[in-house]
Amino acid sequence: MTIVETKYAQLADAAKPLNLRGGARLGPVTVAYETYGELNERKTNAILIEHAFTGDAHAAFYHKGDVKPGWWDDMIGPGKPFDTNKYFVICSNVLGSCQGTTGPASIDPKTGKPYGLSFPVITIQDMVMVQKLLIDHLGIGKLLSVAGGSMGGMQAAAWAVMYPQSIHSAIIIAACHRHTAQQIAFHEVGRQAVMADPDWLQGDYYDQAIPKRGLAVARMVGHITYMSESSMEQKFGRKLVKKDALGYNFSKEFAVEGYLEYRGQSFVERFDANSYLYLTKAMDYFDLTEGDRKLSQVFSGVTADMLVISFTSDWLYPSYQSQAMVRALKANEIEVSYVELASNYGHDAFLVEIAEQARAVTNYLAKVYKERVI
Amino acid sequence: MTIVETKYAQLADAAKPLNLRGGARLGPVTVAYETYGELNERKTNAILIEHAFTGDAHAAFYHKGDVKPGWWDDMIGPGKPFDTNKYFVICSNVLGSCQGTTGPASIDPKTGKPYGLSFPVITIQDMVMVQKLLIDHLGIGKLLSVAGGSMGGMQAAAWAVMYPQSIHSAIIIAACHRHTAQQIAFHEVGRQAVMADPDWLQGDYYDQAIPKRGLAVARMVGHITYMSESSMEQKFGRKLVKKDALGYNFSKEFAVEGYLEYRGQSFVERFDANSYLYLTKAMDYFDLTEGDRKLSQVFSGVTADMLVISFTSDWLYPSYQSQAMVRALKANEIEVSYVELASNYGHDAFLVEIAEQARAVTNYLAKVYKERVI
């Protein structure tokens, strides 16, 4: 059992703050990150992994005392697709989150209290800018790859547009180049659930009870969208929690209700309600076309080799969104591979439908390393 | 402009209460209903319309002073599919609702106060039992048809199973014979949103502030599921409410957010939060197979002619659920017509995609009247 530790880097300060996309300035900014494997002498084997909405820097291996490994341990490690015998793998917690990197729960040095809603609204591009500062800080000139699923895939797409000279390739999984009305709508419901909780207190709850009830409801909605209808039916159907017969009352009796409650309750123990608001907003703001540009224009400066992966039963980030990116990349004659993997797991597939995804990523990284680095 | 009025019938009392499926007894029970057209002498032209979740008895024409007609006015009226020149059309508010028929907001005569959570949990079959009492009360021996969409379609299916001798036909639109895990899950999120609202007070809020915030969130989730992803995209996309540029704050700025807020706010003005709990529960309990019977067995006693309609983009009650009913009916050699209508409107289609649905219903009713009545 390999034990790893989270590291921290201060990448901006009050004297030299981040200039955010929304116009605000933010400093100091600390970033939590982990690294696995060894950076080679030529610094050509570094891969940045980008986590999804509620993920963190702990992508693989074990923290001391933990019984569960990091969130993408199936994909990262010796002999795994992101092979730590070959590659130097980095994963950092995104800006605005609550797991080590500066976010709304961090202390604002000006007031000595948590930012709460005075934290500036951030974007996917701001997250990527911070990751670029981290890569600079680590002395890496060009990444072999950036890779992520869901919100992580949006970051990978943004990297390809923002820093084409700094990556050899990008792996975009179960993601999109801009949020649709339905994607915004599901997030808005979650935000309204949080903000309707009287414990939310306009985000100023840090020395009080946390807004658990609203955040749990928000998370429940999310989990419905992460599964396919069919996988939910196979897993739960109309199974009851414990009784043989319906109780004719409002207690939790269907297994799917118990699952959602469990997911909601465990989420509020580990995630900050304001970070929920900021990160969903960042995703909803995400639109590489900025409203009116053609995606093929947006991608015209991309120089990285691209791998795009989607899953057949993912209805939250449906394949057509991946295909739109692939078409726009091809229109620019950019090297792009696209794989639509058959899976019944819905959006969760990128975390659980490992076998084929692993093969695709393994082969792709070997190809890119051979074509672009050696 | 034809003006109609809601009528009321007391169909059970304390001495002769309803025996509900869950074992409870309930009385008195009052039912709100409306009728349109004339019952013919032989009483062979009566059609019962069954409303969806948040509908009411006011299905067509105008109430005095109203500028909007009833909820299915496109389908009911002179020369319309449910042609009031030919048919006697009845629509009643379901048991457990809050629009004239006895429900959790009604006064419990034992206490002189609203039932709240002491109201018994009811089922789709209980709603249908009350409708049968209403039909008896109106002196109608056999209905030409029962018809409804969504929860109304579940009632129509239950009618065919429970009272085969009392209907010539049933029209089941955008419905199912049992709720799936995903359908239960979306409802459970709504219930949890209501129950998380501190104003809900375990359902005992009637002389206090109503639990508006939770109920609005619940309704917002519902409205996402009623539209197709594509129709939401066409209607809203990433349009902004008023500004040209993103505000980088948490105010409502996407048009789809404004739409959901409007829907949530207008809903809380007209609907009782406890009725929301009871009616969603009734739908979640709905399973004509009762967990272990084959649907073809369940339908073996059906004698009515059946019309089943679904819509291509309806992902809340997908076509495969309608098709399962059709197959089970055909297995019993029951007369059944099935139409899958092309529509981009999602589940809302049965209320808005009128033209083809109208043609199907018009022709079907003419056929049934000719074959079964004349």
XYZ file of C-alpha atoms in Angstrom:
748
model
C 0.000 0.000 0.000
C 1.687 3.172 -1.223
C 1.121 6.116 1.112
C 0.969 9.603 -0.377
C 0.574 13.076 1.076
C -1.080 16.239 -0.115
C 1.328 19.124 -0.726
C 0.602 22.833 -0.820
C 1.950 25.674 -2.943
C 1.226 29.364 -2.568
C 0.866 30.618 -6.124
C -0.373 34.163 -5.651
C -0.333 36.686 -2.854
C -1.809 40.053 -2.018
C 1.021 41.862 -3.780
C 0.719 39.713 -6.894
C -2.889 38.522 -6.973
C -4.663 36.444 -9.599
C -6.549 38.471 -12.177
C -9.771 36.543 -12.514
C -11.890 36.364 -15.622
C -14.756 38.140 -13.869
C -12.540 41.162 -13.159
C -11.798 40.494 -9.481
C -8.338 40.085 -7.997
C -7.612 37.276 -5.589
C -4.607 36.679 -3.351
C -3.170 34.866 -1.566
C -3.978 31.644 -3.413
C -2.832 28.310 -2.070
C -3.169 25.123 -4.100
C -3.366 21.595 -2.725
C -1.812 18.981 -5.013
C -0.393 15.508 -5.086
C 2.184 13.909 -7.360
C 2.774 10.259 -8.185
C 5.779 8.739 -10.003
C 8.964 10.542 -10.934
C 9.535 13.491 -13.233
C 12.168 12.420 -15.772
C 15.290 14.428 -16.396
C 14.003 16.070 -19.567
C 10.714 16.809 -17.770
C 8.784 15.308 -20.662
C 6.633 12.796 -18.788
C 4.327 15.001 -16.674
C 0.578 14.534 -16.854
C -1.941 16.777 -15.101
C -5.124 15.077 -13.902
C -8.131 17.347 -13.431
C -10.856 16.353 -11.022
C -14.619 16.587 -11.393
C -17.013 18.812 -9.416
C -16.619 17.413 -5.895
C -13.253 15.711 -6.354
C -9.944 16.674 -4.820
C -6.175 16.444 -5.235
C -6.102 12.918 -3.846
C -6.499 11.015 -7.100
C -4.604 7.797 -6.323
C -2.880 5.640 -3.692
C -3.606 5.963 0.017
C -3.430 8.613 2.655
C -2.000 7.337 5.924
C -4.704 5.429 7.793
C -7.191 5.422 4.914
C -8.845 2.222 3.751
C -10.005 3.715 0.459
C -7.582 5.007 -2.181
C -7.904 8.241 -4.176
C -10.834 8.825 -6.503
C -9.185 7.609 -9.773
C -6.942 4.912 -8.318
C -8.241 2.493 -10.958
C -6.676 4.674 -13.627
C -3.483 5.916 -11.914
C -0.645 3.713 -10.618
C 2.062 1.281 -11.672
C 0.958 -0.535 -14.834
C -2.301 1.434 -14.962
C -3.213 3.795 -17.823
C -1.651 6.808 -16.118
C 1.320 4.579 -15.406
C 3.367 5.933 -12.529
C 6.292 3.748 -13.635
C 6.441 5.854 -16.800
C 4.732 9.134 -16.066
C 4.880 11.846 -13.443
C 1.231 12.383 -12.513
C 0.018 15.590 -10.857
C -3.454 16.303 -9.508
C -4.482 19.568 -7.854
C -7.645 20.677 -6.114
C -9.433 23.346 -8.163
C -9.751 26.995 -7.230
C -13.012 27.587 -5.333
C -13.156 24.097 -3.879
C -12.869 23.275 -0.190
C -10.220 20.582 -0.034
C -6.994 22.463 0.407
C -7.072 25.004 -2.414
C -8.313 28.527 -1.734
C -12.094 28.800 -1.865
C -15.044 30.509 -0.178
C -14.380 28.658 3.097
C -10.784 29.942 3.222
C -9.821 32.800 5.518
C -9.829 36.206 3.889
C -6.652 37.806 5.296
C -8.322 41.221 5.118
C -11.005 40.245 7.633
C -9.564 37.196 9.377
C -12.851 35.392 8.611
C -13.926 33.000 5.863
C -14.703 34.690 2.541
C -18.220 33.289 2.190
C -19.998 35.134 -0.610
C -17.307 37.807 -0.740
C -15.193 35.219 -2.555
C -15.165 36.186 -6.232
C -17.161 34.122 -8.731
C -14.656 31.994 -10.605
C -14.619 30.189 -13.926
C -13.214 27.017 -15.427
C -10.611 29.210 -17.124
C -9.557 30.621 -13.735
C -9.071 27.064 -12.443
C -6.889 26.321 -15.452
C -4.867 29.510 -14.961
C -4.078 28.380 -11.405
C -3.062 24.938 -12.685
C -0.712 26.601 -15.164
C 0.887 28.513 -12.272
C 1.333 25.211 -10.445
C 2.995 23.623 -13.472
C 5.319 26.641 -13.744
C 6.010 26.346 -10.018
C 6.995 22.705 -10.534
C 9.363 23.759 -13.299
C 7.559 21.891 -16.060
C 7.596 23.621 -19.431
C 5.259 21.343 -21.338
C 2.896 18.665 -20.108
C 2.656 15.347 -21.879
C -1.065 15.503 -21.250
C -3.922 17.085 -19.342
C -6.798 14.725 -18.615
C -10.090 14.758 -16.788
C -13.729 13.710 -16.768
C -16.823 15.884 -16.409
C -15.727 19.267 -14.988
C -12.194 17.871 -15.353
C -12.826 17.394 -19.061
C -13.987 20.999 -19.385
C -10.681 22.062 -17.840
C -8.771 19.857 -20.283
C -10.618 21.486 -23.199
C -9.867 24.941 -21.788
C -6.162 24.055 -21.432
C -6.002 23.183 -25.131
C -7.404 26.595 -26.026
C -5.634 28.723 -23.390
C -2.153 27.201 -23.334
C -1.617 25.346 -26.605
C 2.165 25.579 -26.312
C 2.169 24.029 -22.848
C 0.593 20.641 -23.590
C 1.331 17.843 -26.035
C -2.154 16.375 -25.653
C -5.481 16.626 -23.860
C -7.913 13.897 -22.814
C -11.488 15.148 -22.513
C -13.876 12.614 -20.971
C -17.661 12.920 -20.561
C -17.562 16.685 -20.912
C -18.623 19.551 -23.151
C -17.408 22.868 -24.490
C -20.352 24.731 -22.996
C -23.187 24.060 -20.571
C -26.670 23.639 -21.983
C -29.922 24.985 -20.538
C -30.658 21.615 -18.913
C -27.207 21.392 -17.348
C -27.632 24.919 -15.971
C -31.153 24.048 -14.790
C -30.082 21.046 -12.703
C -27.355 23.153 -11.093
C -29.731 26.019 -10.429
C -32.088 23.674 -8.585
C -29.172 22.586 -6.398
C -28.158 26.173 -5.711
C -31.724 27.157 -4.862
C -31.959 24.205 -2.469
C -28.806 25.398 -0.676
C -29.872 29.033 -0.612
C -33.389 28.127 0.607
C -31.864 26.544 3.712
C -32.234 29.076 6.552
C -28.893 27.853 7.931
C -27.172 29.107 4.792
C -27.322 32.709 6.105
C -26.243 34.292 2.814
C -23.138 32.135 2.922
C -22.024 33.405 6.337
C -22.583 30.171 8.267
C -19.037 29.152 9.091
C -19.264 29.727 12.843
C -22.817 28.315 12.998
C -24.672 25.189 11.915
C -23.890 24.362 8.297
C -26.807 24.324 5.795
C -26.976 20.559 5.708
C -30.542 20.043 4.593
C -30.367 22.170 1.477
C -26.975 20.814 0.476
C -28.206 17.229 0.896
C -31.178 17.899 -1.404
C -28.841 19.483 -3.953
C -26.607 16.427 -3.881
C -29.567 14.069 -4.295
C -30.544 15.803 -7.539
C -26.960 15.468 -8.715
C -26.836 11.745 -8.068
C -29.949 11.139 -10.145
C -28.247 12.832 -13.077
C -25.020 10.861 -12.617
C -26.712 7.487 -13.155
C -28.546 6.253 -16.220
C -32.221 5.461 -15.840
C -31.425 1.874 -16.678
C -28.568 1.470 -14.172
C -30.760 2.988 -11.463
C -33.468 0.501 -12.368
C -31.056 -2.437 -12.302
C -29.511 -1.367 -9.013
C -32.694 -0.414 -7.162
C -35.856 -0.961 -9.176
C -38.726 -0.923 -6.668
C -36.754 -2.740 -3.965
C -37.695 -1.773 -0.426
C -35.233 -0.747 2.275
C -36.220 -3.410 4.737
C -39.902 -4.187 4.806
C -41.722 -6.647 2.598
C -44.791 -4.472 2.228
C -45.400 -0.773 1.668
C -45.758 1.148 4.925
C -48.305 3.748 3.754
C -46.382 6.507 5.451
C -43.633 8.973 4.541
C -40.690 7.067 5.949
C -37.944 6.089 3.542
C -39.004 2.762 2.100
C -37.741 2.403 -1.448
C -34.069 1.414 -1.702
C -33.444 4.255 -4.137
C -34.677 6.712 -1.493
C -32.234 5.218 1.003
C -29.413 5.517 -1.530
C -30.142 9.189 -2.194
C -30.360 9.931 1.529
C -27.022 8.207 2.127
C -25.401 10.141 -0.716
C -26.852 13.417 0.514
C -25.828 12.879 4.130
C -22.287 11.728 3.396
C -21.803 14.679 1.051
C -22.642 17.334 3.629
C -19.982 15.865 5.926
C -17.233 16.465 3.390
C -18.214 19.379 1.179
C -18.709 23.083 1.739
C -22.088 24.504 0.692
C -20.565 27.699 -0.693
C -18.079 25.701 -2.767
C -21.124 23.887 -4.144
C -22.465 27.249 -5.320
C -19.158 28.497 -6.753
C -18.216 25.343 -8.638
C -21.667 24.798 -10.177
C -21.622 28.447 -11.248
C -18.186 27.998 -12.826
C -19.527 25.070 -14.872
C -22.671 26.959 -15.879
C -20.552 29.909 -17.035
C -18.417 27.559 -19.111
C -18.803 28.338 -22.796
C -15.652 28.232 -24.892
C -17.536 30.002 -27.697
C -18.329 32.911 -25.368
C -21.826 33.055 -26.725
C -21.188 33.948 -30.330
C -17.955 32.483 -31.712
C -17.886 29.320 -33.788
C -16.349 26.397 -31.941
C -14.124 25.691 -34.952
C -12.749 29.231 -34.604
C -12.219 28.726 -30.869
C -10.228 25.568 -31.573
C -8.219 27.077 -34.455
C -5.166 27.660 -32.273
C -5.133 24.184 -30.731
C -1.853 22.372 -31.343
C -2.269 19.479 -28.909
C -3.213 15.979 -29.976
C -6.709 15.373 -28.598
C -8.562 12.342 -27.249
C -12.297 12.707 -26.639
C -14.270 9.998 -24.819
C -18.007 9.810 -24.153
C -20.345 7.103 -22.851
C -23.508 5.882 -24.534
C -25.799 6.144 -21.483
C -24.474 9.477 -20.178
C -27.506 11.760 -20.393
C -25.979 14.568 -18.300
C -23.099 15.110 -20.754
C -24.475 13.302 -23.784
C -22.229 12.073 -26.596
C -23.468 14.733 -28.983
C -21.584 17.315 -26.927
C -18.322 15.379 -27.288
C -19.006 14.913 -30.988
C -19.463 18.654 -31.461
C -15.939 19.159 -30.103
C -14.561 16.405 -32.309
C -16.128 17.941 -35.421
C -14.773 21.393 -34.598
C -11.287 19.978 -33.989
C -11.376 18.002 -37.229
C -12.464 21.151 -39.084
C -9.088 22.565 -38.052
C -7.265 19.391 -39.107
C -6.181 18.859 -35.524
C -5.203 15.300 -34.561
C -8.216 13.990 -32.647
C -9.304 10.511 -31.611
C -12.859 9.937 -30.471
C -14.213 6.919 -28.649
C -17.824 6.469 -27.624
C -17.744 3.696 -25.052
C -20.742 1.454 -24.478
C -21.743 1.701 -20.840
C -24.899 1.491 -18.795
C -23.493 3.570 -15.917
C -24.500 6.993 -17.211
C -22.266 9.927 -16.335
C -20.641 7.913 -13.519
C -19.102 5.703 -16.215
C -15.821 7.644 -16.338
C -15.260 6.673 -12.696
C -16.493 3.080 -12.829
C -16.492 1.758 -16.432
C -12.746 1.303 -16.404
C -11.678 -1.508 -18.761
C -12.221 0.049 -22.191
C -11.437 3.567 -21.033
C -8.174 2.226 -19.586
C -7.219 0.608 -22.880
C -8.028 3.776 -24.835
C -5.983 5.990 -22.506
C -3.038 3.574 -22.298
C -2.690 3.332 -26.065
C -3.275 7.023 -26.573
C -0.577 8.118 -24.107
C 1.911 5.676 -25.633
C 1.146 7.079 -29.082
C 1.469 10.703 -27.998
C 4.694 10.029 -26.126
C 6.136 8.311 -29.184
C 4.957 10.886 -31.728
C 5.483 14.080 -29.791
C 8.223 13.485 -27.240
C 10.708 10.794 -28.199
C -66.974 32.171 -24.104
C -68.666 29.286 -22.324
C -68.679 29.727 -18.552
C -68.593 26.608 -16.376
C -68.687 26.004 -12.658
C -67.140 23.431 -10.377
C -69.663 21.164 -8.619
C -69.229 19.171 -5.457
C -70.476 15.751 -4.362
C -70.108 14.146 -0.968
C -69.345 10.507 -1.742
C -68.494 9.102 1.673
C -69.153 10.088 5.244
C -68.066 9.109 8.737
C -70.752 6.412 8.910
C -69.839 4.981 5.519
C -66.164 5.847 4.999
C -63.863 4.915 2.157
C -61.787 1.807 2.779
C -58.412 2.814 1.449
C -55.863 0.471 -0.040
C -53.429 1.190 2.790
C -55.965 -0.004 5.378
C -57.157 3.386 6.644
C -60.755 4.584 6.578
C -61.596 8.049 5.381
C -64.822 10.018 5.597
C -66.359 12.381 4.807
C -65.036 12.620 1.260
C -66.090 15.455 -1.014
C -65.218 15.476 -4.704
C -64.939 18.552 -6.916
C -65.932 17.915 -10.516
C -67.044 19.593 -13.693
C -69.128 18.327 -16.607
C -69.312 19.550 -20.179
C -71.880 18.598 -22.839
C -75.050 16.601 -22.287
C -75.518 13.047 -21.089
C -77.646 11.283 -23.701
C -80.809 9.404 -22.800
C -79.211 5.973 -22.896
C -76.276 7.331 -20.857
C -73.813 5.898 -23.367
C -71.756 8.991 -24.161
C -69.991 9.754 -20.889
C -66.209 10.165 -20.801
C -64.183 10.637 -17.648
C -61.068 12.810 -17.985
C -58.356 12.238 -15.399
C -55.935 14.992 -14.583
C -52.187 14.861 -14.025
C -50.297 15.516 -10.787
C -51.086 19.186 -10.162
C -54.197 19.443 -12.319
C -57.775 19.958 -11.181
C -61.404 19.428 -12.147
C -61.387 22.482 -14.389
C -60.373 20.802 -17.639
C -62.099 23.022 -20.194
C -64.001 26.250 -20.893
C -63.848 29.269 -18.583
C -64.610 30.034 -15.003
C -66.370 33.348 -14.562
C -63.853 36.152 -14.787
C -60.970 33.943 -15.929
C -58.928 34.827 -18.994
C -57.409 31.351 -19.293
C -59.534 28.254 -19.942
C -59.198 24.860 -18.229
C -56.024 22.820 -18.532
C -57.078 20.618 -21.502
C -59.263 23.102 -23.337
C -57.407 22.288 -26.565
C -58.748 18.741 -26.346
C -62.241 19.259 -24.879
C -65.056 21.297 -26.443
C -67.394 21.502 -29.438
C -65.691 19.912 -32.447
C -62.616 19.034 -30.406
C -61.468 15.423 -29.786
C -63.514 15.108 -26.591
C -66.363 16.663 -28.511
C -68.924 18.182 -26.173
C -71.450 18.196 -28.997
C -71.318 14.399 -28.920
C -69.985 13.392 -25.528
C -70.737 14.117 -21.897
C -67.316 14.913 -20.433
C -66.610 14.675 -16.702
C -63.445 15.702 -14.885
C -62.938 15.424 -11.135
C -60.152 16.544 -8.835
C -58.310 13.538 -7.408
C -58.418 12.374 -3.810
C -55.532 13.887 -1.847
C -55.317 17.007 -3.993
C -56.067 20.536 -2.799
C -58.482 21.902 -5.357
C -61.885 20.991 -4.024
C -61.590 17.266 -3.353
C -60.761 16.041 0.156
C -57.032 16.076 0.853
C -54.509 16.817 3.605
C -55.490 20.511 3.663
C -59.153 19.631 4.289
C -60.664 19.962 7.755
C -60.692 16.761 9.755
C -64.147 16.819 11.376
C -62.758 14.972 14.398
C -60.398 17.805 15.279
C -61.828 20.796 13.431
C -58.353 21.388 12.003
C -56.685 20.463 8.686
C -55.570 16.840 8.499
C -51.940 17.570 7.640
C -49.933 14.380 7.988
C -52.787 12.604 9.780
C -54.399 12.306 6.335
C -53.960 8.694 5.221
C -51.474 7.856 2.474
C -53.495 7.238 -0.672
C -52.894 5.411 -3.930
C -53.806 5.759 -7.587
C -56.323 2.946 -7.006
C -57.964 4.952 -4.195
C -58.348 7.892 -6.567
C -60.014 5.601 -9.087
C -62.333 4.136 -6.440
C -63.540 7.668 -5.661
C -64.071 8.358 -9.361
C -66.177 5.193 -9.599
C -68.322 6.475 -6.718
C -68.760 9.751 -8.591
C -69.844 7.924 -11.754
C -72.346 5.887 -9.689
C -73.524 9.125 -8.088
C -74.133 10.579 -11.558
C -76.149 7.483 -12.473
C -73.814 6.327 -15.212
C -73.485 2.568 -15.554
C -70.729 2.366 -18.120
C -68.356 5.028 -19.379
C -67.596 5.337 -23.052
C -64.024 6.089 -22.052
C -61.629 7.078 -19.326
C -58.709 9.169 -20.498
C -55.722 10.946 -19.042
C -52.052 11.816 -19.386
C -49.215 11.202 -16.931
C -50.784 10.496 -13.497
C -54.113 10.652 -15.362
C -52.906 7.846 -17.623
C -52.005 5.730 -14.594
C -55.567 6.189 -13.375
C -56.938 5.174 -16.778
C -54.820 1.986 -16.672
C -56.043 1.260 -13.136
C -59.667 1.750 -14.244
C -59.232 -0.909 -16.930
C -57.982 -3.377 -14.321
C -60.289 -2.465 -11.415
C -63.617 -1.873 -13.175
C -63.517 -3.673 -16.523
C -67.307 -3.860 -16.732
C -67.684 -0.115 -16.216
C -65.741 1.213 -19.219
C -65.878 0.624 -22.949
C -62.404 2.020 -23.473
C -59.401 3.642 -21.853
C -56.916 6.174 -23.228
C -53.540 6.064 -21.520
C -51.208 8.903 -22.479
C -47.547 9.383 -21.455
C -47.901 7.058 -18.489
C -46.769 3.732 -17.094
C -48.022 0.726 -15.186
C -45.478 1.201 -12.431
C -43.005 3.822 -11.311
C -39.319 3.152 -11.907
C -36.432 3.892 -9.543
C -35.662 7.121 -11.410
C -39.285 8.279 -11.278
C -39.340 7.578 -7.540
C -35.972 9.314 -7.139
C -37.088 12.594 -8.720
C -40.188 12.604 -6.502
C -38.171 11.805 -3.406
C -35.924 14.801 -4.068
C -39.023 16.979 -4.250
C -40.405 15.548 -1.019
C -37.097 16.026 0.767
C -36.967 19.632 -0.437
C -40.443 20.242 1.051
C -39.701 18.429 4.291
C -36.328 20.217 4.674
C -38.154 23.553 4.747
C -38.416 24.624 8.412
C -41.812 26.152 7.634
C -43.154 22.706 6.790
C -43.495 21.883 10.527
C -44.198 18.179 9.977
C -47.126 19.172 7.783
C -48.813 21.289 10.461
C -48.260 24.685 8.828
C -51.811 25.651 7.906
C -52.160 28.516 10.367
C -48.576 29.663 9.791
C -46.327 30.600 6.880
C -46.516 27.949 4.168
C -43.278 26.105 3.255
C -42.791 28.064 0.062
C -39.073 27.697 -0.425
C -38.956 23.918 -0.301
C -42.046 23.534 -2.464
C -40.611 25.912 -5.079
C -37.399 23.860 -5.282
C -39.461 20.677 -5.622
C -41.422 22.192 -8.480
C -38.272 23.361 -10.236
C -36.963 19.784 -10.339
C -40.299 18.689 -11.766
C -40.225 21.222 -14.562
C -36.798 20.056 -15.709
C -38.199 16.540 -16.070
C -41.290 17.735 -17.958
C -39.269 19.241 -20.822
C -36.924 17.475 -23.206
C -33.284 18.510 -23.141
C -33.658 19.671 -26.714
C -36.805 21.763 -26.147
C -35.151 23.402 -23.127
C -32.163 24.195 -25.310
C -34.314 25.635 -28.078
C -36.399 27.708 -25.682
C -33.601 29.003 -23.453
C -30.145 27.865 -24.502
C -27.694 30.176 -22.749
C -29.880 33.259 -23.144
C -29.545 35.789 -20.334
C -32.452 37.299 -18.411
C -31.602 40.880 -19.166
C -27.934 41.650 -19.264
C -25.630 41.284 -22.238
C -22.733 40.047 -20.162
C -22.352 37.609 -17.269
C -22.632 39.335 -13.906
C -20.159 37.169 -11.967
C -22.502 36.949 -9.029
C -25.286 34.644 -7.826
C -28.246 36.611 -9.129
C -30.504 34.898 -11.616
C -28.991 35.554 -14.994
C -29.688 32.680 -17.352
C -33.183 32.710 -18.853
C -33.674 29.084 -17.836
C -33.045 30.080 -14.207
C -35.691 32.782 -14.500
C -38.133 30.283 -15.987
C -37.615 27.806 -13.152
C -37.998 30.552 -10.556
C -41.241 31.714 -12.161
C -42.583 28.154 -12.261
C -41.589 27.531 -8.657
C -43.079 30.777 -7.374
C -46.380 30.500 -9.234
C -46.752 26.894 -8.058
C -46.513 27.711 -4.362
C -49.350 30.208 -4.770
C -51.729 27.532 -5.996
C -50.681 24.188 -4.564
C -50.584 22.713 -1.082
C -47.203 21.349 0.052
C -48.760 18.333 1.789
C -50.756 17.458 -1.339
C -47.408 17.526 -3.138
C -46.175 14.841 -0.741
C -49.325 12.706 -0.925
C -49.730 12.747 -4.697
C -46.075 12.030 -5.456
C -46.246 9.166 -2.969
C -49.368 7.804 -4.675
C -47.528 7.759 -8.001
C -44.424 6.171 -6.487
C -46.573 3.436 -4.927
C -48.205 2.791 -8.297
C -47.347 -0.694 -9.518
C -50.142 -2.651 -11.157
C -48.020 -5.807 -10.889
C -47.816 -5.356 -7.106
C -44.161 -6.280 -7.186
C -44.354 -9.846 -8.407
C -47.210 -10.482 -10.818
C -46.729 -10.537 -14.575
C -48.280 -7.540 -16.281
C -49.979 -9.847 -18.781
C -51.680 -11.575 -15.822
C -52.706 -8.209 -14.373
C -54.306 -7.273 -17.692
C -55.985 -10.653 -18.218
C -59.373 -9.379 -17.036
C -59.347 -6.221 -19.148
C -62.351 -6.028 -21.483
C -62.070 -2.396 -22.572
C -60.696 -1.328 -25.908
C -57.398 0.432 -25.196
C -55.505 3.342 -26.755
C -51.949 3.962 -25.592
C -50.051 7.100 -26.624
C -46.451 8.070 -25.903
C -44.123 10.792 -27.144
C -40.662 10.304 -28.608
C -38.870 12.904 -26.455
C -40.622 12.104 -23.167
C -37.780 10.925 -20.919
C -39.817 11.053 -17.692
C -42.345 8.463 -18.931
C -40.404 7.008 -21.836
C -42.114 5.147 -24.664
C -40.756 1.802 -23.500
C -43.126 1.991 -20.535
C -46.138 2.467 -22.807
C -44.880 -0.329 -25.048
C -44.668 -2.711 -22.091
C -48.374 -2.129 -21.452
C -49.201 -2.611 -25.127
C -47.329 -5.921 -25.245
C -49.055 -7.194 -22.104
C -52.464 -6.195 -23.487
C -51.751 -7.856 -26.832
C -50.673 -11.009 -25.017
C -54.259 -11.174 -23.769
C -55.653 -10.501 -27.246
C -57.187 -7.291 -25.981
C -58.004 -4.646 -28.615
C -55.215 -2.109 -28.272
C -54.005 0.721 -30.479
C -50.623 2.268 -29.852
C -49.304 5.533 -31.222
C -45.860 6.939 -30.557
C -46.098 10.574 -31.543
C -43.034 12.498 -32.683
C -42.599 15.487 -30.438
C -39.756 17.575 -29.093
C -41.720 18.770 -26.044
C -40.813 15.920 -23.700
C -43.384 14.902 -21.104
C -45.238 18.203 -21.545
C -46.194 17.017 -25.047
C -49.551 15.610 -23.947
C -50.557 19.135 -22.938
C -49.038 21.043 -25.836
C -48.416 18.758 -28.846
C -52.079 18.706 -29.753
C -52.572 18.165 -33.492
C -51.665 14.496 -33.922
C -52.873 13.517 -30.464
C -56.205 15.172 -31.310
C -56.531 13.200 -34.530
C -55.712 9.929 -32.786
C -58.234 10.521 -29.995
C -60.985 11.772 -32.335
C -60.757 8.719 -34.563
C -60.408 6.346 -31.652
C -63.522 7.608 -29.836
C -65.565 7.436 -33.050
C -64.395 3.849 -33.565
C -65.174 2.791 -29.988
C -68.590 4.449 -30.057
C -69.404 2.708 -33.319
C -68.096 -0.707 -32.306
C -69.171 -0.849 -28.688
C -72.194 1.404 -28.251
C -74.287 1.829 -31.404
